[in-house]
């Protein structure tokens, strides 16, 4: 019943307020209440507004921090993608260099990727991801777009170990690219490689290029870049010229290589069943043996002596 009475009272008040058109008793009552409570409302707003602003500022701080964190995460993700793109570009550049090298040289080769360093710290080696199943054998040369990397020393079905050219146990025939002076080049670890020409008086200058030299049954094809001359030493007491060579390959950044699978230079076939060449003496005076000439002179002298003794005296008696 109370609820019904309150509803009816509300309807009556609404009807009276609507018909009064802004000048009824309810309007006056509303105005009086507003006049009394307006200062209180303004005071409360003055007190509460800073608190609300403070809470709003805290909310904005947390929102700003969250937004900054989101932006930092996006920047980190973009940088990671950028590094990935740069790494992919570098890898593509290396692969293009290997393809160009294979096309330019015309050798048969297998592309490989370096997957690990050597098992010990006493040798300069790397492990690649191709092996005997791909046609690899021991002593096959390994190169990249910069030049000579090393040679294969151990082969497994799907992997192989490569002795780097800077290892002290590495050696290869080499030559001066410009004048063709031949010799040997050996690795010396972290120091420049050492080239020793067979001719200690060979004309070699700083900056000259040293390349591999091919020979019969040799593993290395000729012309693979090794490095440039860094220093030219003096001829030692053993008549050996020591030439330091700075490698073209950066052995701390080897990622992709080519293993040259072409057959080494074959030995010359022996001369079998070949007829002896006919000897044709050169034109000129005959050459007489001195012994025969001396014997002929002695015989002539004897005949002359015998003839003188037996010559008869014309018209005389003995």
Short mmCIF file of C-alpha atoms in Angstrom, two decimals, residues 9 12 64 74 80 82 112-113 124 127-128 159 176 193 196 207 227 229 232 259-260 277-278 287 298 307:
data_model
loop_
_atom_site.label_atom_id
_atom_site.label_comp_id
_atom_site.label_asym_id
_atom_site.label_seq_id
_atom_site.Cartn_x
_atom_site.Cartn_y
_atom_site.Cartn_z
CA UNK A 9 1.94 11.09 -4.95
CA UNK A 12 0.35 14.19 -8.71
CA UNK A 64 51.36 6.37 -20.01
CA UNK A 74 57.44 -2.76 -30.48
CA UNK A 80 65.11 -7.78 -33.91
CA UNK A 82 65.99 -5.46 -38.65
CA UNK A 112 78.42 -25.91 -47.28
CA UNK A 113 77.61 -24.07 -44.08
CA UNK A 124 92.34 -24.03 -36.30
CA UNK A 127 83.01 -28.34 -39.09
CA UNK A 128 80.77 -28.07 -42.16
CA UNK A 159 79.79 -33.67 -42.01
CA UNK A 176 103.30 -14.70 -57.03
CA UNK A 193 100.91 -16.54 -43.26
CA UNK A 196 108.76 -18.76 -49.15
CA UNK A 207 100.82 -5.36 -51.61
CA UNK A 227 96.43 -12.97 -49.49
CA UNK A 229 102.17 -9.37 -49.15
CA UNK A 232 109.27 -8.82 -47.29
CA UNK A 259 84.32 -27.42 -51.25
CA UNK A 260 86.06 -27.91 -54.60
CA UNK A 277 113.97 -40.45 -82.22
CA UNK A 278 116.34 -40.45 -85.19
CA UNK A 287 134.77 -34.12 -85.33
CA UNK A 298 152.36 -42.20 -85.58
CA UNK A 307 160.60 -45.81 -96.96
#
